[in-house]
Amino acid sequence: MYMDASEAGREVSMNLHWVSKETRAKLIELMLSTRSIIELSRDLGISPTAIRKYVKKEAYPSDEVLQRALEKLAPYEVDEAMRMIILDLVESLRALYGSLDEKHREFLRETLRSIISQG
């Protein structure tokens, strides 16, 4: 999935299950920087109480709520949101790489090279 600023507000189809709790909270905070809790809750189809719980990190947005959030990003929020998601995945890959033996590190390197060369 690729989304640039011109695509804000369009339907986004992305598997978001792997996005960390911390990044989910940061995405909500990003959106709250330019919206009220009431506006954001309306945009996402959830209660203001749910938004408050996300901000306090007492709960985290589900995949479905996160999907709606990405669809509701303003054009000026898209780049920052995509950077957050990409950095989250890269950090997970870095942690995985560090935990692997050399055989599996090489497999991961080959897999990543294959993905990059397809681009």
mmCIF file of N, CA and C in Angstrom:
data_model
loop_
_atom_site.group_PDB
_atom_site.id
_atom_site.type_symbol
_atom_site.label_atom_id
_atom_site.label_comp_id
_atom_site.label_asym_id
_atom_site.label_seq_id
_atom_site.Cartn_x
_atom_site.Cartn_y
_atom_site.Cartn_z
ATOM 1 N N MET A 1 0.835 -1.171 0.000
ATOM 2 C CA MET A 1 0.000 0.000 0.000
ATOM 3 C C MET A 1 0.874 1.225 0.000
ATOM 4 N N TYR A 2 0.605 2.155 -0.882
ATOM 5 C CA TYR A 2 1.291 3.431 -0.906
ATOM 6 C C TYR A 2 0.251 4.511 -0.823
ATOM 7 N N MET A 3 0.492 5.481 -0.008
ATOM 8 C CA MET A 3 -0.467 6.564 0.162
ATOM 9 C C MET A 3 0.315 7.853 0.271
ATOM 10 N N ASP A 4 0.049 8.806 -0.626
ATOM 11 C CA ASP A 4 0.684 10.106 -0.476
ATOM 12 C C ASP A 4 -0.362 11.124 -0.048
ATOM 13 N N ALA A 5 0.079 12.346 0.139
ATOM 14 C CA ALA A 5 -0.815 13.376 0.673
ATOM 15 C C ALA A 5 -2.039 13.598 -0.197
ATOM 16 N N SER A 6 -1.924 13.377 -1.501
ATOM 17 C CA SER A 6 -3.077 13.584 -2.385
ATOM 18 C C SER A 6 -4.147 12.521 -2.182
ATOM 19 N N GLU A 7 -3.802 11.438 -1.505
ATOM 20 C CA GLU A 7 -4.751 10.345 -1.299
ATOM 21 C C GLU A 7 -5.422 10.370 0.069
ATOM 22 N N ALA A 8 -5.165 11.377 0.849
ATOM 23 C CA ALA A 8 -5.803 11.465 2.166
ATOM 24 C C ALA A 8 -7.307 11.458 1.993
ATOM 25 N N GLY A 9 -7.985 10.774 2.889
ATOM 26 C CA GLY A 9 -9.436 10.710 2.834
ATOM 27 C C GLY A 9 -9.961 9.597 1.955
ATOM 28 N N ARG A 10 -9.085 8.887 1.272
ATOM 29 C CA ARG A 10 -9.509 7.766 0.435
ATOM 30 C C ARG A 10 -9.451 6.473 1.232
ATOM 31 N N GLU A 11 -10.110 5.469 0.694
ATOM 32 C CA GLU A 11 -10.095 4.165 1.362
ATOM 33 C C GLU A 11 -8.682 3.599 1.342
ATOM 34 N N VAL A 12 -8.254 3.121 2.463
ATOM 35 C CA VAL A 12 -6.919 2.564 2.619
ATOM 36 C C VAL A 12 -7.065 1.087 2.929
ATOM 37 N N SER A 13 -6.328 0.258 2.215
ATOM 38 C CA SER A 13 -6.373 -1.172 2.477
ATOM 39 C C SER A 13 -4.972 -1.623 2.871
ATOM 40 N N MET A 14 -4.789 -1.896 4.147
ATOM 41 C CA MET A 14 -3.481 -2.263 4.655
ATOM 42 C C MET A 14 -3.684 -3.187 5.848
ATOM 43 N N ASN A 15 -2.872 -4.225 5.928
ATOM 44 C CA ASN A 15 -2.900 -5.081 7.108
ATOM 45 C C ASN A 15 -2.199 -4.335 8.232
ATOM 46 N N LEU A 16 -2.925 -3.982 9.260
ATOM 47 C CA LEU A 16 -2.389 -3.161 10.339
ATOM 48 C C LEU A 16 -2.188 -3.930 11.634
ATOM 49 N N HIS A 17 -2.383 -5.226 11.598
ATOM 50 C CA HIS A 17 -2.325 -6.018 12.826
ATOM 51 C C HIS A 17 -0.974 -5.900 13.533
ATOM 52 N N TRP A 18 0.089 -5.747 12.782
ATOM 53 C CA TRP A 18 1.436 -5.703 13.340
ATOM 54 C C TRP A 18 1.818 -4.344 13.923
ATOM 55 N N VAL A 19 1.020 -3.294 13.710
ATOM 56 C CA VAL A 19 1.362 -1.960 14.221
ATOM 57 C C VAL A 19 1.341 -1.994 15.753
ATOM 58 N N SER A 20 2.408 -1.491 16.357
ATOM 59 C CA SER A 20 2.545 -1.555 17.820
ATOM 60 C C SER A 20 1.530 -0.679 18.539
ATOM 61 N N LYS A 21 1.329 -0.988 19.806
ATOM 62 C CA LYS A 21 0.427 -0.187 20.637
ATOM 63 C C LYS A 21 0.899 1.261 20.690
ATOM 64 N N GLU A 22 2.203 1.442 20.841
ATOM 65 C CA GLU A 22 2.761 2.793 20.947
ATOM 66 C C GLU A 22 2.488 3.609 19.682
ATOM 67 N N THR A 23 2.671 3.014 18.528
ATOM 68 C CA THR A 23 2.420 3.731 17.274
ATOM 69 C C THR A 23 0.936 3.985 17.089
ATOM 70 N N ARG A 24 0.099 3.067 17.500
ATOM 71 C CA ARG A 24 -1.352 3.295 17.438
ATOM 72 C C ARG A 24 -1.717 4.539 18.254
ATOM 73 N N ALA A 25 -1.151 4.639 19.458
ATOM 74 C CA ALA A 25 -1.427 5.795 20.316
ATOM 75 C C ALA A 25 -0.885 7.077 19.693
ATOM 76 N N LYS A 26 0.308 7.004 19.107
ATOM 77 C CA LYS A 26 0.901 8.188 18.473
ATOM 78 C C LYS A 26 0.062 8.679 17.298
ATOM 79 N N LEU A 27 -0.514 7.755 16.541
ATOM 80 C CA LEU A 27 -1.362 8.154 15.408
ATOM 81 C C LEU A 27 -2.611 8.886 15.894
ATOM 82 N N ILE A 28 -3.187 8.416 16.985
ATOM 83 C CA ILE A 28 -4.344 9.112 17.563
ATOM 84 C C ILE A 28 -3.919 10.499 18.051
ATOM 85 N N GLU A 29 -2.769 10.581 18.709
ATOM 86 C CA GLU A 29 -2.271 11.873 19.185
ATOM 87 C C GLU A 29 -2.018 12.831 18.023
ATOM 88 N N LEU A 30 -1.482 12.317 16.921
ATOM 89 C CA LEU A 30 -1.275 13.139 15.723
ATOM 90 C C LEU A 30 -2.593 13.738 15.260
ATOM 91 N N MET A 31 -3.607 12.915 15.182
ATOM 92 C CA MET A 31 -4.910 13.396 14.721
ATOM 93 C C MET A 31 -5.529 14.368 15.722
ATOM 94 N N LEU A 32 -5.297 14.141 16.999
ATOM 95 C CA LEU A 32 -5.849 15.036 18.026
ATOM 96 C C LEU A 32 -5.163 16.401 18.045
ATOM 97 N N SER A 33 -4.004 16.492 17.429
ATOM 98 C CA SER A 33 -3.302 17.776 17.425
ATOM 99 C C SER A 33 -4.045 18.830 16.608
ATOM 100 N N THR A 34 -4.970 18.400 15.745
ATOM 101 C CA THR A 34 -5.720 19.352 14.913
ATOM 102 C C THR A 34 -7.230 19.159 14.995
ATOM 103 N N ARG A 35 -7.688 18.306 15.909
ATOM 104 C CA ARG A 35 -9.117 18.035 16.065
ATOM 105 C C ARG A 35 -9.452 17.965 17.544
ATOM 106 N N SER A 36 -10.688 18.209 17.844
ATOM 107 C CA SER A 36 -11.139 18.001 19.224
ATOM 108 C C SER A 36 -11.418 16.511 19.425
ATOM 109 N N ILE A 37 -11.527 16.112 20.662
ATOM 110 C CA ILE A 37 -11.870 14.719 20.971
ATOM 111 C C ILE A 37 -13.217 14.367 20.351
ATOM 112 N N ILE A 38 -14.167 15.288 20.421
ATOM 113 C CA ILE A 38 -15.505 15.045 19.854
ATOM 114 C C ILE A 38 -15.418 14.856 18.342
ATOM 115 N N GLU A 39 -14.670 15.735 17.656
ATOM 116 C CA GLU A 39 -14.532 15.614 16.196
ATOM 117 C C GLU A 39 -13.892 14.281 15.818
ATOM 118 N N LEU A 40 -12.818 13.935 16.514
ATOM 119 C CA LEU A 40 -12.122 12.693 16.189
ATOM 120 C C LEU A 40 -13.001 11.484 16.476
ATOM 121 N N SER A 41 -13.729 11.504 17.568
ATOM 122 C CA SER A 41 -14.602 10.366 17.878
ATOM 123 C C SER A 41 -15.671 10.204 16.802
ATOM 124 N N ARG A 42 -16.196 11.321 16.309
ATOM 125 C CA ARG A 42 -17.178 11.254 15.211
ATOM 126 C C ARG A 42 -16.538 10.687 13.945
ATOM 127 N N ASP A 43 -15.343 11.192 13.609
ATOM 128 C CA ASP A 43 -14.643 10.719 12.408
ATOM 129 C C ASP A 43 -14.373 9.220 12.459
ATOM 130 N N LEU A 44 -14.040 8.726 13.638
ATOM 131 C CA LEU A 44 -13.654 7.316 13.770
ATOM 132 C C LEU A 44 -14.812 6.404 14.147
ATOM 133 N N GLY A 45 -15.965 6.985 14.452
ATOM 134 C CA GLY A 45 -17.128 6.181 14.802
ATOM 135 C C GLY A 45 -17.008 5.503 16.153
ATOM 136 N N ILE A 46 -16.345 6.163 17.083
ATOM 137 C CA ILE A 46 -16.174 5.623 18.431
ATOM 138 C C ILE A 46 -16.530 6.709 19.445
ATOM 139 N N SER A 47 -16.594 6.348 20.698
ATOM 140 C CA SER A 47 -16.993 7.309 21.731
ATOM 141 C C SER A 47 -15.822 8.217 22.122
ATOM 142 N N PRO A 48 -16.139 9.410 22.613
ATOM 143 C CA PRO A 48 -15.087 10.271 23.155
ATOM 144 C C PRO A 48 -14.332 9.596 24.305
ATOM 145 N N THR A 49 -15.029 8.763 25.066
ATOM 146 C CA THR A 49 -14.382 8.030 26.156
ATOM 147 C C THR A 49 -13.292 7.107 25.618
ATOM 148 N N ALA A 50 -13.549 6.466 24.490
ATOM 149 C CA ALA A 50 -12.532 5.597 23.879
ATOM 150 C C ALA A 50 -11.296 6.413 23.506
ATOM 151 N N ILE A 51 -11.508 7.595 22.934
ATOM 152 C CA ILE A 51 -10.380 8.461 22.570
ATOM 153 C C ILE A 51 -9.577 8.815 23.826
ATOM 154 N N ARG A 52 -10.260 9.182 24.884
ATOM 155 C CA ARG A 52 -9.572 9.529 26.138
ATOM 156 C C ARG A 52 -8.751 8.346 26.661
ATOM 157 N N LYS A 53 -9.298 7.145 26.548
ATOM 158 C CA LYS A 53 -8.560 5.950 26.985
ATOM 159 C C LYS A 53 -7.315 5.735 26.123
ATOM 160 N N TYR A 54 -7.418 6.013 24.819
ATOM 161 C CA TYR A 54 -6.248 5.891 23.940
ATOM 162 C C TYR A 54 -5.168 6.882 24.363
ATOM 163 N N VAL A 55 -5.576 8.115 24.640
ATOM 164 C CA VAL A 55 -4.628 9.159 25.024
ATOM 165 C C VAL A 55 -3.933 8.801 26.335
ATOM 166 N N LYS A 56 -4.678 8.243 27.278
ATOM 167 C CA LYS A 56 -4.116 7.845 28.577
ATOM 168 C C LYS A 56 -3.397 6.496 28.502
ATOM 169 N N LYS A 57 -3.458 5.863 27.333
ATOM 170 C CA LYS A 57 -2.855 4.543 27.110
ATOM 171 C C LYS A 57 -3.452 3.476 28.025
ATOM 172 N N GLU A 58 -4.742 3.642 28.307
ATOM 173 C CA GLU A 58 -5.490 2.625 29.049
ATOM 174 C C GLU A 58 -6.077 1.606 28.083
ATOM 175 N N ALA A 59 -6.145 1.983 26.816
ATOM 176 C CA ALA A 59 -6.632 1.115 25.743
ATOM 177 C C ALA A 59 -5.944 1.578 24.461
ATOM 178 N N TYR A 60 -6.043 0.755 23.428
ATOM 179 C CA TYR A 60 -5.396 1.076 22.153
ATOM 180 C C TYR A 60 -6.376 0.826 21.022
ATOM 181 N N PRO A 61 -6.271 1.616 19.942
ATOM 182 C CA PRO A 61 -7.202 1.447 18.816
ATOM 183 C C PRO A 61 -7.085 0.061 18.188
ATOM 184 N N SER A 62 -8.223 -0.508 17.853
ATOM 185 C CA SER A 62 -8.257 -1.795 17.149
ATOM 186 C C SER A 62 -7.769 -1.593 15.718
ATOM 187 N N ASP A 63 -7.561 -2.694 15.015
ATOM 188 C CA ASP A 63 -7.177 -2.610 13.604
ATOM 189 C C ASP A 63 -8.218 -1.828 12.808
ATOM 190 N N GLU A 64 -9.491 -2.051 13.107
ATOM 191 C CA GLU A 64 -10.567 -1.379 12.368
ATOM 192 C C GLU A 64 -10.557 0.124 12.629
ATOM 193 N N VAL A 65 -10.368 0.519 13.875
ATOM 194 C CA VAL A 65 -10.311 1.947 14.208
ATOM 195 C C VAL A 65 -9.078 2.573 13.566
ATOM 196 N N LEU A 66 -7.966 1.863 13.596
ATOM 197 C CA LEU A 66 -6.744 2.366 12.974
ATOM 198 C C LEU A 66 -6.935 2.538 11.470
ATOM 199 N N GLN A 67 -7.612 1.595 10.848
ATOM 200 C CA GLN A 67 -7.915 1.680 9.416
ATOM 201 C C GLN A 67 -8.728 2.945 9.125
ATOM 202 N N ARG A 68 -9.762 3.182 9.917
ATOM 203 C CA ARG A 68 -10.586 4.387 9.723
ATOM 204 C C ARG A 68 -9.762 5.647 9.956
ATOM 205 N N ALA A 69 -8.869 5.605 10.934
ATOM 206 C CA ALA A 69 -8.015 6.767 11.211
ATOM 207 C C ALA A 69 -7.167 7.101 9.989
ATOM 208 N N LEU A 70 -6.572 6.089 9.368
ATOM 209 C CA LEU A 70 -5.753 6.340 8.181
ATOM 210 C C LEU A 70 -6.586 6.908 7.038
ATOM 211 N N GLU A 71 -7.811 6.466 6.935
ATOM 212 C CA GLU A 71 -8.694 6.973 5.885
ATOM 213 C C GLU A 71 -9.104 8.419 6.140
ATOM 214 N N LYS A 72 -9.094 8.845 7.398
ATOM 215 C CA LYS A 72 -9.543 10.193 7.767
ATOM 216 C C LYS A 72 -8.396 11.189 7.929
ATOM 217 N N LEU A 73 -7.177 10.760 7.674
ATOM 218 C CA LEU A 73 -6.050 11.680 7.802
ATOM 219 C C LEU A 73 -6.215 12.872 6.865
ATOM 220 N N ALA A 74 -5.861 14.032 7.355
ATOM 221 C CA ALA A 74 -5.811 15.215 6.501
ATOM 222 C C ALA A 74 -4.562 15.097 5.622
ATOM 223 N N PRO A 75 -4.564 15.726 4.453
ATOM 224 C CA PRO A 75 -3.398 15.620 3.559
ATOM 225 C C PRO A 75 -2.072 15.957 4.246
ATOM 226 N N TYR A 76 -2.077 16.931 5.116
ATOM 227 C CA TYR A 76 -0.835 17.332 5.788
ATOM 228 C C TYR A 76 -0.417 16.349 6.886
ATOM 229 N N GLU A 77 -1.248 15.376 7.218
ATOM 230 C CA GLU A 77 -0.919 14.380 8.244
ATOM 231 C C GLU A 77 -0.391 13.071 7.654
ATOM 232 N N VAL A 78 -0.602 12.875 6.370
ATOM 233 C CA VAL A 78 -0.288 11.588 5.743
ATOM 234 C C VAL A 78 1.187 11.234 5.862
ATOM 235 N N ASP A 79 2.079 12.159 5.496
ATOM 236 C CA ASP A 79 3.507 11.839 5.521
ATOM 237 C C ASP A 79 3.978 11.453 6.920
ATOM 238 N N GLU A 80 3.567 12.203 7.912
ATOM 239 C CA GLU A 80 3.979 11.905 9.287
ATOM 240 C C GLU A 80 3.428 10.551 9.738
ATOM 241 N N ALA A 81 2.187 10.266 9.417
ATOM 242 C CA ALA A 81 1.583 8.984 9.800
ATOM 243 C C ALA A 81 2.306 7.817 9.123
ATOM 244 N N MET A 82 2.614 7.958 7.834
ATOM 245 C CA MET A 82 3.311 6.882 7.129
ATOM 246 C C MET A 82 4.710 6.681 7.698
ATOM 247 N N ARG A 83 5.393 7.780 8.040
ATOM 248 C CA ARG A 83 6.719 7.656 8.671
ATOM 249 C C ARG A 83 6.618 6.886 9.990
ATOM 250 N N MET A 84 5.604 7.199 10.781
ATOM 251 C CA MET A 84 5.421 6.497 12.063
ATOM 252 C C MET A 84 5.256 4.997 11.843
ATOM 253 N N ILE A 85 4.422 4.638 10.888
ATOM 254 C CA ILE A 85 4.147 3.225 10.622
ATOM 255 C C ILE A 85 5.388 2.525 10.081
ATOM 256 N N ILE A 86 6.090 3.172 9.152
ATOM 257 C CA ILE A 86 7.304 2.576 8.575
ATOM 258 C C ILE A 86 8.368 2.388 9.652
ATOM 259 N N LEU A 87 8.605 3.411 10.460
ATOM 260 C CA LEU A 87 9.616 3.298 11.518
ATOM 261 C C LEU A 87 9.254 2.222 12.535
ATOM 262 N N ASP A 88 7.976 2.059 12.801
ATOM 263 C CA ASP A 88 7.520 1.008 13.709
ATOM 264 C C ASP A 88 7.884 -0.368 13.151
ATOM 265 N N LEU A 89 7.617 -0.574 11.885
ATOM 266 C CA LEU A 89 7.944 -1.853 11.256
ATOM 267 C C LEU A 89 9.456 -2.070 11.212
ATOM 268 N N VAL A 90 10.209 -1.032 10.867
ATOM 269 C CA VAL A 90 11.666 -1.157 10.807
ATOM 270 C C VAL A 90 12.230 -1.522 12.179
ATOM 271 N N GLU A 91 11.714 -0.907 13.219
ATOM 272 C CA GLU A 91 12.182 -1.226 14.569
ATOM 273 C C GLU A 91 11.876 -2.687 14.922
ATOM 274 N N SER A 92 10.719 -3.172 14.523
ATOM 275 C CA SER A 92 10.379 -4.586 14.757
ATOM 276 C C SER A 92 11.321 -5.503 13.987
ATOM 277 N N LEU A 93 11.619 -5.140 12.741
ATOM 278 C CA LEU A 93 12.555 -5.937 11.942
ATOM 279 C C LEU A 93 13.951 -5.922 12.562
ATOM 280 N N ARG A 94 14.366 -4.759 13.069
ATOM 281 C CA ARG A 94 15.681 -4.652 13.715
ATOM 282 C C ARG A 94 15.745 -5.583 14.931
ATOM 283 N N ALA A 95 14.707 -5.591 15.731
ATOM 284 C CA ALA A 95 14.679 -6.455 16.913
ATOM 285 C C ALA A 95 14.686 -7.928 16.504
ATOM 286 N N LEU A 96 13.910 -8.265 15.486
ATOM 287 C CA LEU A 96 13.891 -9.643 14.994
ATOM 288 C C LEU A 96 15.271 -10.049 14.493
ATOM 289 N N TYR A 97 15.886 -9.205 13.673
ATOM 290 C CA TYR A 97 17.202 -9.484 13.107
ATOM 291 C C TYR A 97 18.223 -9.749 14.216
ATOM 292 N N GLY A 98 18.176 -8.942 15.250
ATOM 293 C CA GLY A 98 19.113 -9.101 16.356
ATOM 294 C C GLY A 98 18.932 -10.391 17.135
ATOM 295 N N SER A 99 17.773 -10.988 17.032
ATOM 296 C CA SER A 99 17.506 -12.213 17.792
ATOM 297 C C SER A 99 17.752 -13.489 16.983
ATOM 298 N N LEU A 100 18.092 -13.344 15.706
ATOM 299 C CA LEU A 100 18.246 -14.507 14.829
ATOM 300 C C LEU A 100 19.677 -15.024 14.794
ATOM 301 N N ASP A 101 19.822 -16.322 14.489
ATOM 302 C CA ASP A 101 21.146 -16.865 14.211
ATOM 303 C C ASP A 101 21.525 -16.462 12.779
ATOM 304 N N GLU A 102 22.782 -16.696 12.397
ATOM 305 C CA GLU A 102 23.279 -16.212 11.099
ATOM 306 C C GLU A 102 22.502 -16.797 9.917
ATOM 307 N N LYS A 103 22.136 -18.055 9.992
ATOM 308 C CA LYS A 103 21.378 -18.691 8.902
ATOM 309 C C LYS A 103 20.068 -17.941 8.654
ATOM 310 N N HIS A 104 19.355 -17.623 9.721
ATOM 311 C CA HIS A 104 18.065 -16.956 9.569
ATOM 312 C C HIS A 104 18.221 -15.467 9.270
ATOM 313 N N ARG A 105 19.335 -14.872 9.723
ATOM 314 C CA ARG A 105 19.619 -13.484 9.335
ATOM 315 C C ARG A 105 19.801 -13.393 7.821
ATOM 316 N N GLU A 106 20.527 -14.346 7.280
ATOM 317 C CA GLU A 106 20.740 -14.346 5.825
ATOM 318 C C GLU A 106 19.412 -14.510 5.092
ATOM 319 N N PHE A 107 18.553 -15.366 5.592
ATOM 320 C CA PHE A 107 17.229 -15.531 4.982
ATOM 321 C C PHE A 107 16.456 -14.213 5.014
ATOM 322 N N LEU A 108 16.505 -13.515 6.137
ATOM 323 C CA LEU A 108 15.823 -12.227 6.242
ATOM 324 C C LEU A 108 16.428 -11.220 5.269
ATOM 325 N N ARG A 109 17.755 -11.168 5.173
ATOM 326 C CA ARG A 109 18.408 -10.248 4.224
ATOM 327 C C ARG A 109 17.976 -10.547 2.796
ATOM 328 N N GLU A 110 17.962 -11.830 2.425
ATOM 329 C CA GLU A 110 17.543 -12.218 1.070
ATOM 330 C C GLU A 110 16.095 -11.818 0.813
ATOM 331 N N THR A 111 15.249 -12.038 1.783
ATOM 332 C CA THR A 111 13.832 -11.689 1.638
ATOM 333 C C THR A 111 13.666 -10.184 1.460
ATOM 334 N N LEU A 112 14.369 -9.402 2.261
ATOM 335 C CA LEU A 112 14.283 -7.940 2.138
ATOM 336 C C LEU A 112 14.844 -7.460 0.802
ATOM 337 N N ARG A 113 15.962 -8.051 0.356
ATOM 338 C CA ARG A 113 16.514 -7.690 -0.967
ATOM 339 C C ARG A 113 15.499 -7.971 -2.060
ATOM 340 N N SER A 114 14.821 -9.099 -1.954
ATOM 341 C CA SER A 114 13.812 -9.473 -2.947
ATOM 342 C C SER A 114 12.673 -8.457 -2.977
ATOM 343 N N ILE A 115 12.222 -8.048 -1.813
ATOM 344 C CA ILE A 115 11.144 -7.052 -1.736
ATOM 345 C C ILE A 115 11.591 -5.740 -2.365
ATOM 346 N N ILE A 116 12.793 -5.291 -2.031
ATOM 347 C CA ILE A 116 13.299 -4.016 -2.540
ATOM 348 C C ILE A 116 13.512 -4.070 -4.042
ATOM 349 N N SER A 117 14.019 -5.180 -4.550
ATOM 350 C CA SER A 117 14.273 -5.277 -5.994
ATOM 351 C C SER A 117 12.982 -5.336 -6.807
ATOM 352 N N GLN A 118 11.875 -5.744 -6.193
ATOM 353 C CA GLN A 118 10.587 -5.781 -6.891
ATOM 354 C C GLN A 118 10.000 -4.391 -7.055
ATOM 355 N N GLY A 119 10.409 -3.455 -6.187
ATOM 356 C CA GLY A 119 9.856 -2.100 -6.155
ATOM 357 C C GLY A 119 10.057 -1.374 -7.419
#
